[in-house]
């Protein structure tokens, strides 16, 4: 594998949940900028025509990410065929769980107990999703998740907002451009709290950490060739894998997805 496993600030265990939430809030804004919300709605809509599911189980949800907005957008576009969303995490944050479950969203809930993605047979039924999180996983865990989906005939959708196609010589430019974008896009964070403002403009830790993580994410991405290697022997008779680069509504590249689904 050409993948390089360097650290991301978001993965540091002793990083405060508030600071990690600031980084996650920025990712949601970048999702909106890239148009990936509608990309995911389109992919789910297409998959829904082939597979029977009424629930999406999001894995490694953290503070929620973009999936609640994706589900709301899908349900508003498909009022007669609504989908519910279950957020989950290996180490669910009690505060986030209570916030989501008490938020009044009928179709969205957060699993209170830990969910190990390597054991999908123990997860609630439905389409499993990993959104912009798969690159965080080690090859051992990533491979175990893919094989678990295939062995248990579980549909799984893995989406990454970026591709591993930026020349290394341009990394410094990419880093600086992301810093500038972070400064420009922070006012669009919702909810916009004083900590987000302070750590962006007074003590600019967030622009540095976010830009580093964005760059680290690129080199940590699994290529389609890597995915095939992680899956190992594929059961082509009963299960199929689709790997595809995607475009947003404006025809611009908007990352890629890996889709595994049982054959009907």
PDB file of C-alpha atoms in Angstrom:
ATOM      1  CA  UNK A   1       0.000   0.000   0.000  1.00  0.00           C
ATOM      2  CA  UNK A   2       1.165   3.539  -0.781  1.00  0.00           C
ATOM      3  CA  UNK A   3      -0.989   4.820   2.069  1.00  0.00           C
ATOM      4  CA  UNK A   4       0.971   6.697   4.753  1.00  0.00           C
ATOM      5  CA  UNK A   5      -0.433   6.437   8.266  1.00  0.00           C
ATOM      6  CA  UNK A   6       0.486   9.723   9.943  1.00  0.00           C
ATOM      7  CA  UNK A   7      -1.352  11.170  12.922  1.00  0.00           C
ATOM      8  CA  UNK A   8      -4.336  13.494  12.874  1.00  0.00           C
ATOM      9  CA  UNK A   9      -5.172  15.839  15.731  1.00  0.00           C
ATOM     10  CA  UNK A  10      -8.746  14.544  15.630  1.00  0.00           C
ATOM     11  CA  UNK A  11      -7.456  11.101  16.666  1.00  0.00           C
ATOM     12  CA  UNK A  12      -5.569  12.281  19.748  1.00  0.00           C
ATOM     13  CA  UNK A  13      -7.359  10.759  22.737  1.00  0.00           C
ATOM     14  CA  UNK A  14      -6.532  13.511  25.253  1.00  0.00           C
ATOM     15  CA  UNK A  15      -7.876  16.224  22.938  1.00  0.00           C
ATOM     16  CA  UNK A  16     -10.896  17.806  24.629  1.00  0.00           C
ATOM     17  CA  UNK A  17     -14.325  16.904  23.253  1.00  0.00           C
ATOM     18  CA  UNK A  18     -15.082  20.627  22.819  1.00  0.00           C
ATOM     19  CA  UNK A  19     -12.016  21.191  20.637  1.00  0.00           C
ATOM     20  CA  UNK A  20     -12.736  18.016  18.643  1.00  0.00           C
ATOM     21  CA  UNK A  21     -16.307  19.279  18.111  1.00  0.00           C
ATOM     22  CA  UNK A  22     -14.869  22.515  16.692  1.00  0.00           C
ATOM     23  CA  UNK A  23     -12.978  20.501  14.085  1.00  0.00           C
ATOM     24  CA  UNK A  24     -16.053  18.393  13.309  1.00  0.00           C
ATOM     25  CA  UNK A  25     -18.196  21.523  12.901  1.00  0.00           C
ATOM     26  CA  UNK A  26     -15.768  22.767  10.260  1.00  0.00           C
ATOM     27  CA  UNK A  27     -15.947  19.455   8.402  1.00  0.00           C
ATOM     28  CA  UNK A  28     -19.723  19.898   8.135  1.00  0.00           C
ATOM     29  CA  UNK A  29     -19.217  23.356   6.598  1.00  0.00           C
ATOM     30  CA  UNK A  30     -16.762  21.869   4.103  1.00  0.00           C
ATOM     31  CA  UNK A  31     -19.342  19.199   3.248  1.00  0.00           C
ATOM     32  CA  UNK A  32     -21.772  21.974   2.369  1.00  0.00           C
ATOM     33  CA  UNK A  33     -19.135  23.807   0.334  1.00  0.00           C
ATOM     34  CA  UNK A  34     -18.278  20.667  -1.631  1.00  0.00           C
ATOM     35  CA  UNK A  35     -21.916  19.655  -2.146  1.00  0.00           C
ATOM     36  CA  UNK A  36     -21.333  16.198  -0.675  1.00  0.00           C
ATOM     37  CA  UNK A  37     -24.663  16.186   1.183  1.00  0.00           C
ATOM     38  CA  UNK A  38     -26.611  15.899  -2.060  1.00  0.00           C
ATOM     39  CA  UNK A  39     -24.052  13.436  -3.413  1.00  0.00           C
ATOM     40  CA  UNK A  40     -24.804  11.147  -0.471  1.00  0.00           C
ATOM     41  CA  UNK A  41     -28.553  11.645  -0.893  1.00  0.00           C
ATOM     42  CA  UNK A  42     -28.230  10.603  -4.538  1.00  0.00           C
ATOM     43  CA  UNK A  43     -26.163   7.510  -3.713  1.00  0.00           C
ATOM     44  CA  UNK A  44     -28.598   6.436  -0.979  1.00  0.00           C
ATOM     45  CA  UNK A  45     -31.568   7.033  -3.300  1.00  0.00           C
ATOM     46  CA  UNK A  46     -29.986   4.870  -5.998  1.00  0.00           C
ATOM     47  CA  UNK A  47     -29.133   2.135  -3.517  1.00  0.00           C
ATOM     48  CA  UNK A  48     -32.643   2.243  -2.037  1.00  0.00           C
ATOM     49  CA  UNK A  49     -34.005   1.171  -5.420  1.00  0.00           C
ATOM     50  CA  UNK A  50     -31.954  -2.048  -5.193  1.00  0.00           C
ATOM     51  CA  UNK A  51     -31.879  -2.851  -1.478  1.00  0.00           C
ATOM     52  CA  UNK A  52     -34.680  -2.978   1.068  1.00  0.00           C
ATOM     53  CA  UNK A  53     -33.810  -0.928   4.139  1.00  0.00           C
ATOM     54  CA  UNK A  54     -35.593   1.701   6.204  1.00  0.00           C
ATOM     55  CA  UNK A  55     -32.731   2.487   8.593  1.00  0.00           C
ATOM     56  CA  UNK A  56     -29.191   3.757   8.205  1.00  0.00           C
ATOM     57  CA  UNK A  57     -26.692   2.910  10.948  1.00  0.00           C
ATOM     58  CA  UNK A  58     -23.871   5.438  10.852  1.00  0.00           C
ATOM     59  CA  UNK A  59     -20.618   4.101  12.304  1.00  0.00           C
ATOM     60  CA  UNK A  60     -18.046   6.292  14.043  1.00  0.00           C
ATOM     61  CA  UNK A  61     -20.481   9.202  14.163  1.00  0.00           C
ATOM     62  CA  UNK A  62     -18.647  11.220  16.811  1.00  0.00           C
ATOM     63  CA  UNK A  63     -20.607  14.431  17.326  1.00  0.00           C
ATOM     64  CA  UNK A  64     -22.981  13.610  14.465  1.00  0.00           C
ATOM     65  CA  UNK A  65     -21.261  14.792  11.310  1.00  0.00           C
ATOM     66  CA  UNK A  66     -23.154  15.423   8.082  1.00  0.00           C
ATOM     67  CA  UNK A  67     -25.447  12.372   8.183  1.00  0.00           C
ATOM     68  CA  UNK A  68     -28.335  14.011  10.117  1.00  0.00           C
ATOM     69  CA  UNK A  69     -28.536  16.661   7.386  1.00  0.00           C
ATOM     70  CA  UNK A  70     -28.291  13.972   4.690  1.00  0.00           C
ATOM     71  CA  UNK A  71     -31.219  12.067   6.218  1.00  0.00           C
ATOM     72  CA  UNK A  72     -33.332  15.206   6.561  1.00  0.00           C
ATOM     73  CA  UNK A  73     -32.599  16.102   2.930  1.00  0.00           C
ATOM     74  CA  UNK A  74     -33.442  12.578   1.759  1.00  0.00           C
ATOM     75  CA  UNK A  75     -36.702  12.500   3.716  1.00  0.00           C
ATOM     76  CA  UNK A  76     -37.767  15.899   2.406  1.00  0.00           C
ATOM     77  CA  UNK A  77     -37.181  14.669  -1.162  1.00  0.00           C
ATOM     78  CA  UNK A  78     -38.813  11.267  -0.560  1.00  0.00           C
ATOM     79  CA  UNK A  79     -41.716  11.965   1.780  1.00  0.00           C
ATOM     80  CA  UNK A  80     -43.425   8.678   1.022  1.00  0.00           C
ATOM     81  CA  UNK A  81     -40.342   6.574   1.759  1.00  0.00           C
ATOM     82  CA  UNK A  82     -38.644   8.031   4.818  1.00  0.00           C
ATOM     83  CA  UNK A  83     -35.471   6.620   6.373  1.00  0.00           C
ATOM     84  CA  UNK A  84     -34.453   6.709  10.028  1.00  0.00           C
ATOM     85  CA  UNK A  85     -30.864   7.284  11.161  1.00  0.00           C
ATOM     86  CA  UNK A  86     -29.075   5.641  14.073  1.00  0.00           C
ATOM     87  CA  UNK A  87     -25.786   7.304  14.971  1.00  0.00           C
ATOM     88  CA  UNK A  88     -23.202   5.171  16.774  1.00  0.00           C
ATOM     89  CA  UNK A  89     -19.650   5.152  18.042  1.00  0.00           C
ATOM     90  CA  UNK A  90     -17.173   2.803  19.668  1.00  0.00           C
ATOM     91  CA  UNK A  91     -16.915   5.294  22.541  1.00  0.00           C
ATOM     92  CA  UNK A  92     -20.187   7.271  22.479  1.00  0.00           C
ATOM     93  CA  UNK A  93     -20.021  10.685  24.150  1.00  0.00           C
ATOM     94  CA  UNK A  94     -22.785  10.786  26.771  1.00  0.00           C
ATOM     95  CA  UNK A  95     -23.396  14.504  26.250  1.00  0.00           C
ATOM     96  CA  UNK A  96     -23.751  14.124  22.479  1.00  0.00           C
ATOM     97  CA  UNK A  97     -26.010  11.081  22.895  1.00  0.00           C
ATOM     98  CA  UNK A  98     -28.352  12.999  25.215  1.00  0.00           C
ATOM     99  CA  UNK A  99     -28.286  16.041  22.932  1.00  0.00           C
ATOM    100  CA  UNK A 100     -29.261  14.021  19.844  1.00  0.00           C
ATOM    101  CA  UNK A 101     -31.842  11.820  21.577  1.00  0.00           C
ATOM    102  CA  UNK A 102     -33.422  14.834  23.255  1.00  0.00           C
ATOM    103  CA  UNK A 103     -33.349  17.012  20.167  1.00  0.00           C
ATOM    104  CA  UNK A 104     -36.834  16.194  18.960  1.00  0.00           C
ATOM    105  CA  UNK A 105     -35.771  14.628  15.650  1.00  0.00           C
ATOM    106  CA  UNK A 106     -38.166  11.690  15.230  1.00  0.00           C
ATOM    107  CA  UNK A 107     -36.074   9.929  12.583  1.00  0.00           C
ATOM    108  CA  UNK A 108     -32.673  10.447  14.227  1.00  0.00           C
ATOM    109  CA  UNK A 109     -31.306   8.763  17.361  1.00  0.00           C
ATOM    110  CA  UNK A 110     -27.925   7.975  18.906  1.00  0.00           C
ATOM    111  CA  UNK A 111     -27.076   4.474  20.120  1.00  0.00           C
ATOM    112  CA  UNK A 112     -26.227   4.682  23.818  1.00  0.00           C
ATOM    113  CA  UNK A 113     -24.085   1.546  23.863  1.00  0.00           C
ATOM    114  CA  UNK A 114     -20.745   0.983  22.165  1.00  0.00           C
ATOM    115  CA  UNK A 115     -20.796  -0.385  18.617  1.00  0.00           C
ATOM    116  CA  UNK A 116     -17.773  -2.275  17.296  1.00  0.00           C
ATOM    117  CA  UNK A 117     -17.805  -1.943  13.509  1.00  0.00           C
ATOM    118  CA  UNK A 118     -15.760  -5.133  13.174  1.00  0.00           C
ATOM    119  CA  UNK A 119     -18.804  -7.062  14.425  1.00  0.00           C
ATOM    120  CA  UNK A 120     -21.581  -5.853  12.138  1.00  0.00           C
ATOM    121  CA  UNK A 121     -23.735  -8.875  12.976  1.00  0.00           C
ATOM    122  CA  UNK A 122     -24.338  -7.248  16.386  1.00  0.00           C
ATOM    123  CA  UNK A 123     -25.304  -3.874  14.904  1.00  0.00           C
ATOM    124  CA  UNK A 124     -28.916  -2.779  14.296  1.00  0.00           C
ATOM    125  CA  UNK A 125     -30.222  -3.815  10.897  1.00  0.00           C
ATOM    126  CA  UNK A 126     -29.946  -1.387   8.014  1.00  0.00           C
ATOM    127  CA  UNK A 127     -27.448   0.225   5.667  1.00  0.00           C
ATOM    128  CA  UNK A 128     -24.136   0.801   7.418  1.00  0.00           C
ATOM    129  CA  UNK A 129     -22.291   4.044   6.612  1.00  0.00           C
ATOM    130  CA  UNK A 130     -18.806   5.360   7.370  1.00  0.00           C
ATOM    131  CA  UNK A 131     -18.585   8.975   6.274  1.00  0.00           C
ATOM    132  CA  UNK A 132     -15.115  10.546   5.978  1.00  0.00           C
ATOM    133  CA  UNK A 133     -13.878   8.246   8.728  1.00  0.00           C
ATOM    134  CA  UNK A 134     -12.615   5.086   7.025  1.00  0.00           C
ATOM    135  CA  UNK A 135      -9.118   6.521   6.464  1.00  0.00           C
ATOM    136  CA  UNK A 136      -8.722   6.856  10.249  1.00  0.00           C
ATOM    137  CA  UNK A 137      -8.765   3.076  10.621  1.00  0.00           C
ATOM    138  CA  UNK A 138      -5.742   0.797  10.584  1.00  0.00           C
ATOM    139  CA  UNK A 139      -5.548  -1.749   7.743  1.00  0.00           C
ATOM    140  CA  UNK A 140      -6.379  -4.529  10.214  1.00  0.00           C
ATOM    141  CA  UNK A 141      -9.577  -2.868  11.442  1.00  0.00           C
ATOM    142  CA  UNK A 142     -10.549  -1.541   7.995  1.00  0.00           C
ATOM    143  CA  UNK A 143     -10.184  -5.005   6.490  1.00  0.00           C
ATOM    144  CA  UNK A 144     -12.151  -6.597   9.331  1.00  0.00           C
ATOM    145  CA  UNK A 145     -15.062  -4.195   8.732  1.00  0.00           C
ATOM    146  CA  UNK A 146     -15.141  -4.888   4.988  1.00  0.00           C
ATOM    147  CA  UNK A 147     -14.989  -8.645   5.490  1.00  0.00           C
ATOM    148  CA  UNK A 148     -17.630  -8.486   8.242  1.00  0.00           C
ATOM    149  CA  UNK A 149     -20.002  -6.669   5.876  1.00  0.00           C
ATOM    150  CA  UNK A 150     -19.411  -9.245   3.162  1.00  0.00           C
ATOM    151  CA  UNK A 151     -19.672 -12.305   5.421  1.00  0.00           C
ATOM    152  CA  UNK A 152     -22.857 -11.058   7.120  1.00  0.00           C
ATOM    153  CA  UNK A 153     -24.370  -9.844   3.823  1.00  0.00           C
ATOM    154  CA  UNK A 154     -24.719  -6.327   5.219  1.00  0.00           C
ATOM    155  CA  UNK A 155     -24.958  -3.346   2.833  1.00  0.00           C
ATOM    156  CA  UNK A 156     -22.232  -0.814   3.597  1.00  0.00           C
ATOM    157  CA  UNK A 157     -21.453   2.629   2.174  1.00  0.00           C
ATOM    158  CA  UNK A 158     -18.045   4.217   2.756  1.00  0.00           C
ATOM    159  CA  UNK A 159     -17.613   7.804   1.586  1.00  0.00           C
ATOM    160  CA  UNK A 160     -14.557  10.043   1.534  1.00  0.00           C
ATOM    161  CA  UNK A 161     -14.897  13.701   0.521  1.00  0.00           C
ATOM    162  CA  UNK A 162     -11.392  13.907  -0.956  1.00  0.00           C
ATOM    163  CA  UNK A 163      -9.199  11.844  -3.287  1.00  0.00           C
ATOM    164  CA  UNK A 164      -5.529  10.905  -3.052  1.00  0.00           C
ATOM    165  CA  UNK A 165      -4.535  12.730  -6.223  1.00  0.00           C
ATOM    166  CA  UNK A 166      -2.752  15.888  -5.056  1.00  0.00           C
ATOM    167  CA  UNK A 167       0.967  15.927  -6.005  1.00  0.00           C
ATOM    168  CA  UNK A 168       3.204  16.051  -2.935  1.00  0.00           C
ATOM    169  CA  UNK A 169       4.951  19.130  -4.278  1.00  0.00           C
ATOM    170  CA  UNK A 170       1.661  21.013  -3.850  1.00  0.00           C
ATOM    171  CA  UNK A 171       1.120  19.989  -0.215  1.00  0.00           C
ATOM    172  CA  UNK A 172       2.400  23.334   1.206  1.00  0.00           C
ATOM    173  CA  UNK A 173       0.035  25.229  -1.106  1.00  0.00           C
ATOM    174  CA  UNK A 174      -2.850  22.943  -0.135  1.00  0.00           C
ATOM    175  CA  UNK A 175      -2.071  23.468   3.563  1.00  0.00           C
ATOM    176  CA  UNK A 176      -2.023  27.267   3.273  1.00  0.00           C
ATOM    177  CA  UNK A 177      -5.156  27.306   1.114  1.00  0.00           C
ATOM    178  CA  UNK A 178      -6.989  25.237   3.733  1.00  0.00           C
ATOM    179  CA  UNK A 179      -5.878  27.630   6.484  1.00  0.00           C
ATOM    180  CA  UNK A 180      -7.320  30.554   4.531  1.00  0.00           C
ATOM    181  CA  UNK A 181     -10.545  28.638   3.838  1.00  0.00           C
ATOM    182  CA  UNK A 182     -10.869  27.812   7.521  1.00  0.00           C
ATOM    183  CA  UNK A 183     -10.628  31.494   8.433  1.00  0.00           C
ATOM    184  CA  UNK A 184     -13.222  32.389   5.796  1.00  0.00           C
ATOM    185  CA  UNK A 185     -15.700  29.596   6.544  1.00  0.00           C
ATOM    186  CA  UNK A 186     -15.706  29.683  10.346  1.00  0.00           C
ATOM    187  CA  UNK A 187     -18.523  32.313  10.484  1.00  0.00           C
ATOM    188  CA  UNK A 188     -20.770  29.730   8.782  1.00  0.00           C
ATOM    189  CA  UNK A 189     -20.300  27.138  11.560  1.00  0.00           C
ATOM    190  CA  UNK A 190     -23.550  26.334  13.377  1.00  0.00           C
ATOM    191  CA  UNK A 191     -23.793  26.607  16.279  1.00  0.00           C
ATOM    192  CA  UNK A 192     -20.994  29.191  16.335  1.00  0.00           C
ATOM    193  CA  UNK A 193     -19.616  29.303  19.863  1.00  0.00           C
ATOM    194  CA  UNK A 194     -16.999  31.560  21.453  1.00  0.00           C
ATOM    195  CA  UNK A 195     -14.487  28.702  21.676  1.00  0.00           C
ATOM    196  CA  UNK A 196     -14.683  28.213  17.900  1.00  0.00           C
ATOM    197  CA  UNK A 197     -14.045  31.938  17.363  1.00  0.00           C
ATOM    198  CA  UNK A 198     -11.297  32.203  19.982  1.00  0.00           C
ATOM    199  CA  UNK A 199      -9.365  29.149  18.750  1.00  0.00           C
ATOM    200  CA  UNK A 200      -9.656  30.374  15.174  1.00  0.00           C
ATOM    201  CA  UNK A 201      -8.902  34.097  15.287  1.00  0.00           C
ATOM    202  CA  UNK A 202      -7.346  34.823  18.701  1.00  0.00           C
ATOM    203  CA  UNK A 203      -5.250  31.696  19.148  1.00  0.00           C
ATOM    204  CA  UNK A 204      -5.372  30.062  15.674  1.00  0.00           C
ATOM    205  CA  UNK A 205      -5.080  26.448  16.761  1.00  0.00           C
ATOM    206  CA  UNK A 206      -8.107  25.281  14.780  1.00  0.00           C
ATOM    207  CA  UNK A 207      -6.868  26.510  11.358  1.00  0.00           C
ATOM    208  CA  UNK A 208      -3.517  24.789  11.930  1.00  0.00           C
ATOM    209  CA  UNK A 209      -4.956  21.528  13.285  1.00  0.00           C
ATOM    210  CA  UNK A 210      -7.741  21.363  10.692  1.00  0.00           C
ATOM    211  CA  UNK A 211      -5.365  22.025   7.802  1.00  0.00           C
ATOM    212  CA  UNK A 212      -2.908  19.426   9.068  1.00  0.00           C
ATOM    213  CA  UNK A 213      -5.702  16.876   9.408  1.00  0.00           C
ATOM    214  CA  UNK A 214      -6.946  17.658   5.881  1.00  0.00           C
ATOM    215  CA  UNK A 215      -3.473  17.022   4.499  1.00  0.00           C
ATOM    216  CA  UNK A 216      -2.973  13.908   6.629  1.00  0.00           C
ATOM    217  CA  UNK A 217      -6.326  12.558   5.437  1.00  0.00           C
ATOM    218  CA  UNK A 218      -5.124  12.618   1.830  1.00  0.00           C
ATOM    219  CA  UNK A 219      -2.090  10.437   2.445  1.00  0.00           C
ATOM    220  CA  UNK A 220      -4.080   8.108   4.736  1.00  0.00           C
ATOM    221  CA  UNK A 221      -6.796   7.389   2.184  1.00  0.00           C
ATOM    222  CA  UNK A 222      -7.216   3.836   0.958  1.00  0.00           C
ATOM    223  CA  UNK A 223      -7.067   3.563  -2.836  1.00  0.00           C
ATOM    224  CA  UNK A 224      -9.445   1.241  -4.678  1.00  0.00           C
ATOM    225  CA  UNK A 225      -6.518  -1.154  -5.081  1.00  0.00           C
ATOM    226  CA  UNK A 226      -5.981  -1.041  -1.319  1.00  0.00           C
ATOM    227  CA  UNK A 227      -9.657  -1.825  -0.743  1.00  0.00           C
ATOM    228  CA  UNK A 228      -9.465  -4.932  -2.938  1.00  0.00           C
ATOM    229  CA  UNK A 229      -6.397  -6.002  -0.969  1.00  0.00           C
ATOM    230  CA  UNK A 230      -8.206  -5.470   2.349  1.00  0.00           C
ATOM    231  CA  UNK A 231     -11.280  -7.424   1.247  1.00  0.00           C
ATOM    232  CA  UNK A 232      -9.210 -10.396   0.154  1.00  0.00           C
ATOM    233  CA  UNK A 233     -11.165 -13.170  -1.511  1.00  0.00           C
ATOM    234  CA  UNK A 234     -14.448 -11.698  -2.707  1.00  0.00           C
ATOM    235  CA  UNK A 235     -17.683 -13.690  -2.699  1.00  0.00           C
ATOM    236  CA  UNK A 236     -18.800 -12.511  -6.143  1.00  0.00           C
ATOM    237  CA  UNK A 237     -21.775 -14.863  -6.314  1.00  0.00           C
ATOM    238  CA  UNK A 238     -23.628 -13.416  -3.330  1.00  0.00           C
ATOM    239  CA  UNK A 239     -21.989 -10.034  -2.688  1.00  0.00           C
ATOM    240  CA  UNK A 240     -20.701  -7.232  -4.890  1.00  0.00           C
ATOM    241  CA  UNK A 241     -18.446  -4.238  -4.416  1.00  0.00           C
ATOM    242  CA  UNK A 242     -18.679  -0.951  -6.309  1.00  0.00           C
ATOM    243  CA  UNK A 243     -15.969   1.717  -6.100  1.00  0.00           C
ATOM    244  CA  UNK A 244     -16.548   5.016  -7.825  1.00  0.00           C
ATOM    245  CA  UNK A 245     -15.361   8.624  -7.965  1.00  0.00           C
ATOM    246  CA  UNK A 246     -18.291  11.031  -7.693  1.00  0.00           C
ATOM    247  CA  UNK A 247     -19.183  14.505  -8.933  1.00  0.00           C
ATOM    248  CA  UNK A 248     -21.305  17.094  -7.184  1.00  0.00           C
ATOM    249  CA  UNK A 249     -24.224  18.990  -8.734  1.00  0.00           C
ATOM    250  CA  UNK A 250     -21.785  21.413 -10.389  1.00  0.00           C
ATOM    251  CA  UNK A 251     -19.890  18.592 -12.074  1.00  0.00           C
ATOM    252  CA  UNK A 252     -16.833  18.941  -9.837  1.00  0.00           C
ATOM    253  CA  UNK A 253     -15.024  16.040  -8.210  1.00  0.00           C
ATOM    254  CA  UNK A 254     -16.442  15.373  -4.774  1.00  0.00           C
ATOM    255  CA  UNK A 255     -14.516  12.409  -3.425  1.00  0.00           C
ATOM    256  CA  UNK A 256     -15.384   8.738  -3.886  1.00  0.00           C
ATOM    257  CA  UNK A 257     -17.384   5.939  -2.359  1.00  0.00           C
ATOM    258  CA  UNK A 258     -17.010   2.227  -1.741  1.00  0.00           C
ATOM    259  CA  UNK A 259     -20.309   0.376  -1.746  1.00  0.00           C
ATOM    260  CA  UNK A 260     -20.802  -3.223  -0.704  1.00  0.00           C
ATOM    261  CA  UNK A 261     -24.172  -4.908  -1.097  1.00  0.00           C
ATOM    262  CA  UNK A 262     -25.612  -8.414  -1.122  1.00  0.00           C
ATOM    263  CA  UNK A 263     -26.872  -9.630  -4.495  1.00  0.00           C
ATOM    264  CA  UNK A 264     -30.612 -10.189  -4.613  1.00  0.00           C
TER     265      UNK A 264
END
